[in-house]
Coordinates of C-alpha atoms in Angstrom, one line a residue:
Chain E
X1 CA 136.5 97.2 87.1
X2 CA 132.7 97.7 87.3
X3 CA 131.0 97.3 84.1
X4 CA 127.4 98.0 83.0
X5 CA 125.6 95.1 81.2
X6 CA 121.8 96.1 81.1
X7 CA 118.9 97.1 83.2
X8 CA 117.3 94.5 85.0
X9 CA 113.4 94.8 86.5
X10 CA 112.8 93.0 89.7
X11 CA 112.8 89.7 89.6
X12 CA 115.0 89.1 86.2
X13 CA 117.3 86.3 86.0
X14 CA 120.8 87.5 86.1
X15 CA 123.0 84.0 86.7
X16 CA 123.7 81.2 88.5
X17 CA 124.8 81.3 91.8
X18 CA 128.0 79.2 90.8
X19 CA 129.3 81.7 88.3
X20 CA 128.5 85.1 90.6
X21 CA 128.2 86.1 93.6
X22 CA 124.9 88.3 95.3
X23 CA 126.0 92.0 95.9
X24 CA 123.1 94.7 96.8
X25 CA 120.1 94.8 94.9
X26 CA 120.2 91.6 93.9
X27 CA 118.8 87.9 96.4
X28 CA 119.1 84.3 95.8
X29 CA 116.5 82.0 94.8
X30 CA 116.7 78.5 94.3
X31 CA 120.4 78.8 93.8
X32 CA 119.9 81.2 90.7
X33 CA 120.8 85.0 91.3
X34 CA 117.9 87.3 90.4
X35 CA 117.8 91.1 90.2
X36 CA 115.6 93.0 93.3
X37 CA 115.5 96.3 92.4
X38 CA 115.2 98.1 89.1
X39 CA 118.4 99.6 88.0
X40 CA 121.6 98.5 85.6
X41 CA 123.5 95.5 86.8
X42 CA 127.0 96.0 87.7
X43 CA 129.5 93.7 87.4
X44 CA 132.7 93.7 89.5
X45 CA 135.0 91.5 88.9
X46 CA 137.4 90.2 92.1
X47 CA 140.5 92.1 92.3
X48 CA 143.4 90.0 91.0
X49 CA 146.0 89.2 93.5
X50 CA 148.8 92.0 92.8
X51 CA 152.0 91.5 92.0
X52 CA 154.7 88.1 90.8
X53 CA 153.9 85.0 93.8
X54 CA 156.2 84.3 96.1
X55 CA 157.7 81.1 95.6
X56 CA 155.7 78.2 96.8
X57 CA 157.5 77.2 100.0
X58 CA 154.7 75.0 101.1
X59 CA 151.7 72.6 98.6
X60 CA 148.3 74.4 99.9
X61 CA 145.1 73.4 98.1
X62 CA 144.0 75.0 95.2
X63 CA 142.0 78.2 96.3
X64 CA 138.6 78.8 94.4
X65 CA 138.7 81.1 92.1
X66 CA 136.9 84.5 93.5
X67 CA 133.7 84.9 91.3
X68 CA 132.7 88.2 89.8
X69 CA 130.1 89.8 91.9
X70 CA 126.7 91.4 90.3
X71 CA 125.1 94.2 91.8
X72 CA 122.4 96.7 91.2
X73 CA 123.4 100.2 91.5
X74 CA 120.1 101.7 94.0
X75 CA 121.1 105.3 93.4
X76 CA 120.3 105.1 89.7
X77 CA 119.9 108.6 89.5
X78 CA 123.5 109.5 90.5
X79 CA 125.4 108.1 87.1
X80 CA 123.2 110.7 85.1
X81 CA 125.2 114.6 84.7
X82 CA 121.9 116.3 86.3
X83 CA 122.0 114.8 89.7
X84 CA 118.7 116.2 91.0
X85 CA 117.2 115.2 93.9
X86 CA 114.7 113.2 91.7
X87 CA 115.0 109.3 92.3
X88 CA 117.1 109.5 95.0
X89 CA 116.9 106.8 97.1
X90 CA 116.4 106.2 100.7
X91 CA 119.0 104.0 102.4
X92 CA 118.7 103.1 105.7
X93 CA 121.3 103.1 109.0
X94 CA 123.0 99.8 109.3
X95 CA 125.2 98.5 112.1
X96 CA 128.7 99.9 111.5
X97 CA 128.7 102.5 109.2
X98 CA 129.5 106.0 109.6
X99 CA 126.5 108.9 110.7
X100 CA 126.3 112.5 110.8
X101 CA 123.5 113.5 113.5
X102 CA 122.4 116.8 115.4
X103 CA 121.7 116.4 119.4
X104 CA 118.3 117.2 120.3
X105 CA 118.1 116.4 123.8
X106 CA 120.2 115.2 126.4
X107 CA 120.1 113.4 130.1
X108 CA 122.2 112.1 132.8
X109 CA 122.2 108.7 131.2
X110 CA 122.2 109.4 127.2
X111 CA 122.2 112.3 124.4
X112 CA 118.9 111.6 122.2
X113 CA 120.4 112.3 118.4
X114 CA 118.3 112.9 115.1
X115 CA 120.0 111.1 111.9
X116 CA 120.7 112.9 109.2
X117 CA 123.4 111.5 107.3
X118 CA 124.7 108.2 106.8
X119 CA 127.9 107.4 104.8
X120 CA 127.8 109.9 101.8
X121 CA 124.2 110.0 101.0
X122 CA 121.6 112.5 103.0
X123 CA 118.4 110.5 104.1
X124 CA 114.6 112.4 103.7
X125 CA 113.5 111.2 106.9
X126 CA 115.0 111.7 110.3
X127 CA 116.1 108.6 112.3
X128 CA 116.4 108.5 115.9
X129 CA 119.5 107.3 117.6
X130 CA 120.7 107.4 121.0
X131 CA 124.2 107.3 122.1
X132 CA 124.4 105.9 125.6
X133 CA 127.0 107.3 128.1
X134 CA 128.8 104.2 128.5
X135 CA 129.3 104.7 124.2
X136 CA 130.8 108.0 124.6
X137 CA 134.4 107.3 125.0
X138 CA 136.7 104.2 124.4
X139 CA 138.2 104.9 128.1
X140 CA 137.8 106.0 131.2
X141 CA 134.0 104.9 130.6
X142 CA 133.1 105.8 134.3
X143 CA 134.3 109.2 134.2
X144 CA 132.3 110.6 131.0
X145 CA 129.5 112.8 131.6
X146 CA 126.9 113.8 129.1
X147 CA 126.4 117.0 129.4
X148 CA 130.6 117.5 129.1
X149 CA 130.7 115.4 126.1
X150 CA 127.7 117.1 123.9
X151 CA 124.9 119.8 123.9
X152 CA 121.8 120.3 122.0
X153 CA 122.4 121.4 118.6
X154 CA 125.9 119.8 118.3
X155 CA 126.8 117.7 115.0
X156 CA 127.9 114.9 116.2
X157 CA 129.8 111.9 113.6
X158 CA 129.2 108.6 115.2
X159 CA 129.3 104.5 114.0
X160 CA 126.1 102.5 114.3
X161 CA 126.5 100.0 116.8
X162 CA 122.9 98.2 117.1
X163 CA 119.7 98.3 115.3
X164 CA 118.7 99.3 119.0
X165 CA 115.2 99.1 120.1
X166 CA 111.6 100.5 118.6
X167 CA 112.3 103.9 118.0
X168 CA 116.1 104.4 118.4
X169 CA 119.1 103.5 116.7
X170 CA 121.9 103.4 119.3
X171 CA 125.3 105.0 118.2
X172 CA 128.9 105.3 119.7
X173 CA 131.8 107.7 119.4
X174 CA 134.0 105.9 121.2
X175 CA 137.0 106.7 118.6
X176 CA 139.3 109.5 118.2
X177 CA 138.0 110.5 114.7
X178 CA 134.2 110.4 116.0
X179 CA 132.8 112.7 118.7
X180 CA 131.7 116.7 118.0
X181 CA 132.6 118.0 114.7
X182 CA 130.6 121.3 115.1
X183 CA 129.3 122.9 118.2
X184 CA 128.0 126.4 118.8
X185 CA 128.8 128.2 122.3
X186 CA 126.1 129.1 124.7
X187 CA 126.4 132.5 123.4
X188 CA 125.4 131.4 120.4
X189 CA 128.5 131.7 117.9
X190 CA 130.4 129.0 116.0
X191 CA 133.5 127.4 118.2
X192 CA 136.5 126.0 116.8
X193 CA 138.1 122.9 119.0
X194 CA 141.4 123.5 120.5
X195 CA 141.9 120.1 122.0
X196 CA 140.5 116.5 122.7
X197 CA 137.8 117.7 124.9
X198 CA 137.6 121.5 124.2
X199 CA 136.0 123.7 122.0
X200 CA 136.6 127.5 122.3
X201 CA 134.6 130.4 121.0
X202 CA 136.2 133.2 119.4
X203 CA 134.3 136.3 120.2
X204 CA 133.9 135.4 124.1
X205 CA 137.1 133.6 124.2
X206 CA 135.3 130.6 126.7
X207 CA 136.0 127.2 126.4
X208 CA 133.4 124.5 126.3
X209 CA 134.1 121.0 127.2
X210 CA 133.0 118.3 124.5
X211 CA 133.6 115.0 123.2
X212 CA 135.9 116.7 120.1
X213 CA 136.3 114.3 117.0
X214 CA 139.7 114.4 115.4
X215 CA 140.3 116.8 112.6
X216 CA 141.3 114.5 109.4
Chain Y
X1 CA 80.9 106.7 110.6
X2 CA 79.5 109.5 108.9
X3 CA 81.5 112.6 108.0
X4 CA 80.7 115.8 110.1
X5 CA 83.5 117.7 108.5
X6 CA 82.2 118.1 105.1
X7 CA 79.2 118.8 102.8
X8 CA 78.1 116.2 101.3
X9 CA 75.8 115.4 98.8
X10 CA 73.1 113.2 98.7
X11 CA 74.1 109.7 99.6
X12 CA 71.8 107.7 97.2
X13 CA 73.3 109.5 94.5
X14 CA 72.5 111.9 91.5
X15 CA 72.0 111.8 87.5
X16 CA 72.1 114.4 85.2
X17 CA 68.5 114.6 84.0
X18 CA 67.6 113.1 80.6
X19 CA 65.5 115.0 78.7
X20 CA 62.2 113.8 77.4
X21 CA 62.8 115.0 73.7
X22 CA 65.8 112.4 73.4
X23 CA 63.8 109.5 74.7
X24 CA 63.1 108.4 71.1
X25 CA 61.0 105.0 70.5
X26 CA 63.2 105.1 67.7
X27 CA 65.8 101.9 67.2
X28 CA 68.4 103.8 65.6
X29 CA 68.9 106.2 68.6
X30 CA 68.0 103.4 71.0
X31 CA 70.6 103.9 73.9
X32 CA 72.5 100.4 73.7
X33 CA 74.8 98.8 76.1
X34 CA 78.5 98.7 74.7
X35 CA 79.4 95.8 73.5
X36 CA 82.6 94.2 74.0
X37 CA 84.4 94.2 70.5
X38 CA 87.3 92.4 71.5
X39 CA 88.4 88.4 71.2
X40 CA 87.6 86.7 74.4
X41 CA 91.2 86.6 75.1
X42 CA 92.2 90.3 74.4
X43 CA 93.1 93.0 77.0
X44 CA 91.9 96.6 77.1
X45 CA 95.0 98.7 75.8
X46 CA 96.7 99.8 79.0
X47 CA 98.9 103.2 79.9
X48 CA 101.7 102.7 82.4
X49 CA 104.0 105.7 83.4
X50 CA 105.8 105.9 86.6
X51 CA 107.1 109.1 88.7
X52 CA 104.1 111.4 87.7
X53 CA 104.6 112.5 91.9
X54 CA 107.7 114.2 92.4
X55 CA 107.3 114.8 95.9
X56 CA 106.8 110.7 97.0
X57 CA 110.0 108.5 96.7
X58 CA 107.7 106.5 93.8
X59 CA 104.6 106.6 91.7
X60 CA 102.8 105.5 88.9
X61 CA 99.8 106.3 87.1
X62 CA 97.4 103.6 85.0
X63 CA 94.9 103.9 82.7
X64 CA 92.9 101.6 80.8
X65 CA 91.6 102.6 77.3
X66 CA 87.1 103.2 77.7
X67 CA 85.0 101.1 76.0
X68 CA 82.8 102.4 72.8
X69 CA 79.7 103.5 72.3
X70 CA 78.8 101.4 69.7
X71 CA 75.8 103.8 68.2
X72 CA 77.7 106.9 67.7
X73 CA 74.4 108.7 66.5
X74 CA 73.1 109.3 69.8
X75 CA 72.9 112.8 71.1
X76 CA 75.8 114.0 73.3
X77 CA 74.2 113.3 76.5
X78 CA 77.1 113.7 79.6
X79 CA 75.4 110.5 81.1
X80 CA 75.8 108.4 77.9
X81 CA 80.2 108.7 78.3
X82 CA 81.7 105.9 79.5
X83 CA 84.7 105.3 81.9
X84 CA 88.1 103.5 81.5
X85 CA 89.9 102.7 84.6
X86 CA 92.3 105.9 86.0
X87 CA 94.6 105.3 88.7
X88 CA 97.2 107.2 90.5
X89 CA 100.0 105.3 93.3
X90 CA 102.2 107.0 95.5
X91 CA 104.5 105.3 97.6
X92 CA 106.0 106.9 100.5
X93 CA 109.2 105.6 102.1
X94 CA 111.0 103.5 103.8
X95 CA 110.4 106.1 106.8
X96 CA 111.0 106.3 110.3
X97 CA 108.1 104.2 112.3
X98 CA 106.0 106.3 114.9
X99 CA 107.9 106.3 118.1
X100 CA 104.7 104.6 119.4
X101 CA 105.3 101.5 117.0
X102 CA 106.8 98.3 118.1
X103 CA 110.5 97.5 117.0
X104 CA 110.0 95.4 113.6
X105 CA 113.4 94.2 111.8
X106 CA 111.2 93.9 108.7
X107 CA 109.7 96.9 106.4
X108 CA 105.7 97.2 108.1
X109 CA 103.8 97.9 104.9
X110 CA 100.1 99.8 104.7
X111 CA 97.9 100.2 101.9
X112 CA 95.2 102.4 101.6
X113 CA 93.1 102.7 98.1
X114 CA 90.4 105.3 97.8
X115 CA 87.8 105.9 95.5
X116 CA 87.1 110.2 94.2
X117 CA 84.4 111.3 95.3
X118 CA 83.7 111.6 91.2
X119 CA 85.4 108.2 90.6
X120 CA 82.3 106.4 89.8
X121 CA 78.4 107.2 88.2
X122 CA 77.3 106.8 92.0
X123 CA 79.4 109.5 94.1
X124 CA 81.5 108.4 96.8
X125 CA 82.1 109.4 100.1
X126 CA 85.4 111.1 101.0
X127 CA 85.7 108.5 104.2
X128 CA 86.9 105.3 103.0
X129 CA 83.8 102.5 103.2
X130 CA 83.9 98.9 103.7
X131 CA 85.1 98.3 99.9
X132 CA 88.1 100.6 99.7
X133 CA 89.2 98.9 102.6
X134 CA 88.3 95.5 101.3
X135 CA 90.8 96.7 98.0
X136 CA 93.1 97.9 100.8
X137 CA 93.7 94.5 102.6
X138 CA 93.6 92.8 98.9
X139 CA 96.1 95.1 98.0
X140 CA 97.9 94.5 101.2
X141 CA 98.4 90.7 100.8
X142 CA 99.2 90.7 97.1
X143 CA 102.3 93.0 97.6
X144 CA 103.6 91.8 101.0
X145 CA 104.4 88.3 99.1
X146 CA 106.6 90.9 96.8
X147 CA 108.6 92.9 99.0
X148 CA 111.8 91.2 100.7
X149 CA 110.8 92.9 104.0
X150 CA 114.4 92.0 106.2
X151 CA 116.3 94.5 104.3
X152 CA 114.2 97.8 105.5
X153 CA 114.3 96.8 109.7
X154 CA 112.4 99.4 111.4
X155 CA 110.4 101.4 108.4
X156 CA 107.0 102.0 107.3
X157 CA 106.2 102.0 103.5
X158 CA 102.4 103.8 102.8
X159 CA 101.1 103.1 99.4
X160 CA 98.3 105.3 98.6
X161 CA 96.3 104.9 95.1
X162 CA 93.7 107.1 94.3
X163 CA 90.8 105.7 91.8
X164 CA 90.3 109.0 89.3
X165 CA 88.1 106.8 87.3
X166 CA 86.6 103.5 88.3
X167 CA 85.4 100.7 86.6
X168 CA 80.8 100.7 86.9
X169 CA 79.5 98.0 88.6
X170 CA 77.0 97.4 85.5
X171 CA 75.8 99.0 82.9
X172 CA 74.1 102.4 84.1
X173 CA 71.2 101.8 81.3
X174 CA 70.2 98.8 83.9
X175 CA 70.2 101.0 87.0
X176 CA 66.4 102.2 85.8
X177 CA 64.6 99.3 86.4
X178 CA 65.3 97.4 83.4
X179 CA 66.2 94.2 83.6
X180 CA 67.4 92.6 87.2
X181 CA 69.6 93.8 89.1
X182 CA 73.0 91.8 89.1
X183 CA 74.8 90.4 92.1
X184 CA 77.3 94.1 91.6
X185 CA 79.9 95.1 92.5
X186 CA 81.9 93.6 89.4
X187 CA 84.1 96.6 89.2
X188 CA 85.5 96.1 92.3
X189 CA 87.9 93.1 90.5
X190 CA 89.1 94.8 87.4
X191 CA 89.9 98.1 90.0
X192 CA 91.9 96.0 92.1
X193 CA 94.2 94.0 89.3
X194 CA 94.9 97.4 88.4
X195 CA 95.7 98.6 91.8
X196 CA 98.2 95.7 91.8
X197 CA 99.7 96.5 88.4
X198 CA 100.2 100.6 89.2
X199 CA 101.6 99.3 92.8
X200 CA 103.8 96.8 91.9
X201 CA 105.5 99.5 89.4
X202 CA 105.5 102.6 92.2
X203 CA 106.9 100.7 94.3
X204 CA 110.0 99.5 91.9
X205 CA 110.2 103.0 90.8
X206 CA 110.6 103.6 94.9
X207 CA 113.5 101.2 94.9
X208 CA 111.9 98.9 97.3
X209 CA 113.7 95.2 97.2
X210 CA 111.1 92.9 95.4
X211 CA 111.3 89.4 94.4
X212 CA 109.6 90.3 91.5
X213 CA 107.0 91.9 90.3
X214 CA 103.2 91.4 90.7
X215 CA 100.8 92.2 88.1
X216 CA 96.9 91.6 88.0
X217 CA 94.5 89.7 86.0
X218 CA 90.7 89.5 86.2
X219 CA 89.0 86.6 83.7
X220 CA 85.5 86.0 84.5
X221 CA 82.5 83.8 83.2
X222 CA 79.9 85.9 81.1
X223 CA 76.2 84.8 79.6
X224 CA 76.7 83.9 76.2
X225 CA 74.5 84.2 73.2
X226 CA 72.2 81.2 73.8
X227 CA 70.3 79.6 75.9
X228 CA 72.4 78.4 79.2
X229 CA 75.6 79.3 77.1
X230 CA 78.6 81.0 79.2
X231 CA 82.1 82.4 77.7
X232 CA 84.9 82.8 79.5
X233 CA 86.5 86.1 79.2
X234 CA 90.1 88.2 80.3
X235 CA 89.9 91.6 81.3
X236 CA 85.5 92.2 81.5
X237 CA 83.9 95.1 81.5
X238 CA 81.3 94.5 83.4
X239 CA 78.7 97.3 81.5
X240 CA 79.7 95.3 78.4
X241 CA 77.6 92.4 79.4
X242 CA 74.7 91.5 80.4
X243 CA 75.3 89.1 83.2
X244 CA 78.5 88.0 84.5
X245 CA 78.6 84.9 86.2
X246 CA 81.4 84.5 87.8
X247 CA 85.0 86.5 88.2
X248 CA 88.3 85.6 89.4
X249 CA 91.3 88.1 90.0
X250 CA 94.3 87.1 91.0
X251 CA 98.0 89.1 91.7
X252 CA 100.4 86.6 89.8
X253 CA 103.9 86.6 90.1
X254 CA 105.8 85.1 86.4
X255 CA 109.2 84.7 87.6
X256 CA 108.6 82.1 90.1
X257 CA 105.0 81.1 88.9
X258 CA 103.3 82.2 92.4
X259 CA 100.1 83.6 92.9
X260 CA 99.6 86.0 96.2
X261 CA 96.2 87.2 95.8
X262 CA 93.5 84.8 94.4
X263 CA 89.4 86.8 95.0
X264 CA 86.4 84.8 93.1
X265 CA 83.5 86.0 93.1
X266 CA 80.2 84.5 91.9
X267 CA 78.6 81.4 90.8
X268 CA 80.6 78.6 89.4
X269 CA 80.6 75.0 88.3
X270 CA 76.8 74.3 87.1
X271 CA 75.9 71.8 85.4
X272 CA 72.8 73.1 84.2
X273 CA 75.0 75.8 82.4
X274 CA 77.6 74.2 81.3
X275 CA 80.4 76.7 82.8
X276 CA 83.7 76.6 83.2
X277 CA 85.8 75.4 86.0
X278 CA 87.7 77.6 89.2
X279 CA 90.4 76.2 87.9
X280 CA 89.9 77.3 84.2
X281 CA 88.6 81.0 85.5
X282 CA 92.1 81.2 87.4
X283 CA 94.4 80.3 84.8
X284 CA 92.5 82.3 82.6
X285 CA 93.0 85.0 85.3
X286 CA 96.8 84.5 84.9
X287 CA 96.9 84.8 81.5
X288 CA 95.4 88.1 81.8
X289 CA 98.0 89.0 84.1
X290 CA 100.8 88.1 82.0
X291 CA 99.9 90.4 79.7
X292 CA 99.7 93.1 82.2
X293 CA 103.1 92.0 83.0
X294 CA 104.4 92.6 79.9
X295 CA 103.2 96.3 80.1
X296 CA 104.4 96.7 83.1
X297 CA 108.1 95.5 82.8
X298 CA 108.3 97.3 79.3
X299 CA 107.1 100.7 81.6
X300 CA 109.8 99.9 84.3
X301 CA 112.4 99.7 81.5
X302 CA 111.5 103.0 80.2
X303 CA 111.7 104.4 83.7
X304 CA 115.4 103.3 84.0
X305 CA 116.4 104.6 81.1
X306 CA 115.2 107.9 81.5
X307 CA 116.7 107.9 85.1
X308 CA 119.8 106.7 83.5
X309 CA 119.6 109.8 81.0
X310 CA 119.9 107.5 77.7
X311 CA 116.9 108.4 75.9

């Protein structure tokens, strides 16, 4: 559905707000739409509802019509074959989406985490976050412990929950598909889990307890 | 402050010795000050080409054509070549904040412009003095009007530029007691509508979210032929006249018709000389800086394309 028109510069008029709506890369100024970022403009047009209506059983007001939705593609670098790490762009952790992050310290209270993923796109920098004991686990909230749930040098896949405060993000895997998705033992070899809250090592044959994410 | 970690060189500066033989009485070989050979309303020709840094996230590089000589007869002397304007950006980020920093849920932007220690005739310091810094916080405010700051909460964005070749601050033929000196430090205007030109494109090669994008323009108020005459002209050199009266840059935004950065600088509104107006210098200055627009959005364009693989 998504269409290339032509490259807009920052501040380029691209429409009026009553024929589009804003998607990324673009803002809204004095009810025109204009371009925010340099890149091709996308258009996506709304998806069509699917399939013969039902028979009207009741007179509802005319809905408005969905308007197509212009964007501005920030990874410009991605639609070329090459893919280098050239023009890449930096996105940033937003509240809700999906992290990948390595445990770097741990206390009592919370496990300190360094971001280095977030959704499909690998940042340069590396973000701080903090997931709280109380964000650990969906249930049973009282019971978790830190230092059963995660150890330094786990990868840990978590959702963003807050901007949080100066320096940390704070993150949660209070879900079955979010938790530890690798872990080495203390003997220092890779462990495979064997349950919710277990991970096992292969050569020593121990188990470790963590906060195991669910295999997809 | 004074820099303990480095040699450095004489402070009042050097130059490279003129020979006595070459000091001719003779008006053909005369040393003369360039003279501008453009309309009043004529730009230099300008060079803009972004992500020249691979390493920072974006980066552009300016350069402004040097004026002429205009007797070509002279002997080679090294002190007889004159500058263009050279500038390098880098922007690095959105990044991470400091731990120490305060929380910010908008993008906390620093600039910092710096002169090469072989940027100008006079040698500069490798410590930033009071006039980078003045650039800096110029620079600062044009660009922060620019950048839509609530969609990066919590980052830092650095821009660095780097003068390779700065603009003189007069003619270097009047640094040896000829004629009076002039009120200086002309150079510093045409510098920093550059600065805001190279930034502005860095930074949409970075991918930062702008509103749109700021280009610079410098116009000023020159001595004219006559008697109490003044001209009003875009884009000055300042060795390429005599005395300049008055200069006016500004950072000029033409989608919306905004202005972020407005600097004059000298004398203005005499009777006596029949000058122009603040008002006539700044929209002069704008005019100037929609031609560096131009430049600069048919550069941005090029940059797109070759990141999109089509040319």
């Amino acid at each position: 559905m998504a269409q290339v028109t032509s490259v807009a510069v920052p501040g380029q008029l691209l429409g009026p707000v009553s024929e589009y709506q804003p998607g990324p890369g673009t803002h809204v100024h004095n009810s025109n739409l204009y371009a925010s970022i340099l890149g091709p403009v996308r258009k996506l047009n709304p998806p069509k509802p699917a399939g013969p209506q039902k028979r009207l059983t009741k007179i509802t007001p005319a809905v408005p019509a969905a308007l197509p939705t212009l964007s501005i593609e920030r990874n410009i670098s991605a639609a070329s074959q090459d893919g280098g790490s050239k023009g890449k762009a930096e996105i940033l952790p937003e509240v809700n989406s999906t992290v990948l992050c390595r445990v770097t310290r741990i206390t009592p209270k919370q496990a300190q985490v360094a971001i280095l993923v977030v959704g499909e796109t690998v940042l340069d920098g590396e973000w701080q976050g903090l997931i709280r004991v109380q964000d650990v686990r969906a249930t049973e909230k009282d019971k978790v412990k830190i230092f059963e749930s995660f150890r330094p040098g786990d990868i840990v896949r978590a959702v963003v929950i807050s901007l949080g405060d100066q320096s940390n993000y704070y993150l949660a895997t209070a879900s079955n598909n979010l938790g530890v998705i690798m872990a080495t033992s203390e003997a220092g070899n890779a462990m495979y889990p064997i349950s919710w809250k277990e991970y096992k090592d292969p050569e020593t044959g121990a188990s470790e307890s963590r906060k195991v994410a669910k295999p997809f | 402050m004074t820099d303990r970690r480095r040699i450095n060189g004489p402070s009042g500066g050097t130059l490279a010795p003129v020979y006595s033989k070459y000091i001719t009485k003779d008006a053909s070989t005369q040393i003369q000050r360039p003279v501008r050979s453009r309309a009043p309303n004529v730009l230099r020709k300008m060079f803009l080409k972004t992500g020249v840094t691979p390493s920072a996230s974006g980066s552009a590089y300016l350069e402004l054509e040097a004026s002429k000589s205009t007797n070509t007869n002279t002997p080679g002397l090294a002190s007889l070549s004159t500058s263009g304007l050279k500038l390098t950006c880098t922007v690095h980020g959105p990044r991470p904040l400091p731990k120490s920093a305060p929380f910010s849920p908008h993008i906390i932007l620093s600039t910092h412009v710096k002169y090469a220690p072989f940027a100008t005739r006079k040698r500069r310091g490798y410590l930033r003095d009071s006039s980078e810094r003045d650039l800096g916080v110029h620079l600062e405010t044009a660009l922060r009007g620019v950048i839509i700051g609530d969609r990066w909460p919590k980052s830092g964005v650095e821009v660095i530029i780097t003068i390779l070749e700065g603009e003189e601050d007069q003619w270097w033929g009047d640094d040896r007691g000829r004629g009076h000196v002039t009120a200086g430090e002309w150079g510093m205007m045409s510098v920093l509508s550059g600065c805001i030109t190279v930034a502005s494109a860095a930074i949409a090669d970075a991918g930062i979210d702008c509103v749109d994008v700021v280009s610079g323009g410098v116009a000023a108020v020159v001595k004219g032929q006559g008697k109490n005459a003044s001209v009003l002209v875009l884009d000055p050199v300042p060795s390429e006249h005599e005395e300049i009266l008055a200069a006016a840059i500004v950072a000029y935004l033409p989608g919306r018709d905004e202005i972020t950065d407005l600097w004059v600088k000298g004398d203005i509104g005499n009777k006596e000389l029949r000058s122009s107006s603040y008002e006539e210098l700044a929209d002069n200055a704008v005019q100037a800086a929609l031609g560096s627009h131009r430049v600069l959005v048919a550069a941005l364009k090029e940059t797109a394309d070759m990141k999109l693989g089509r040319s």
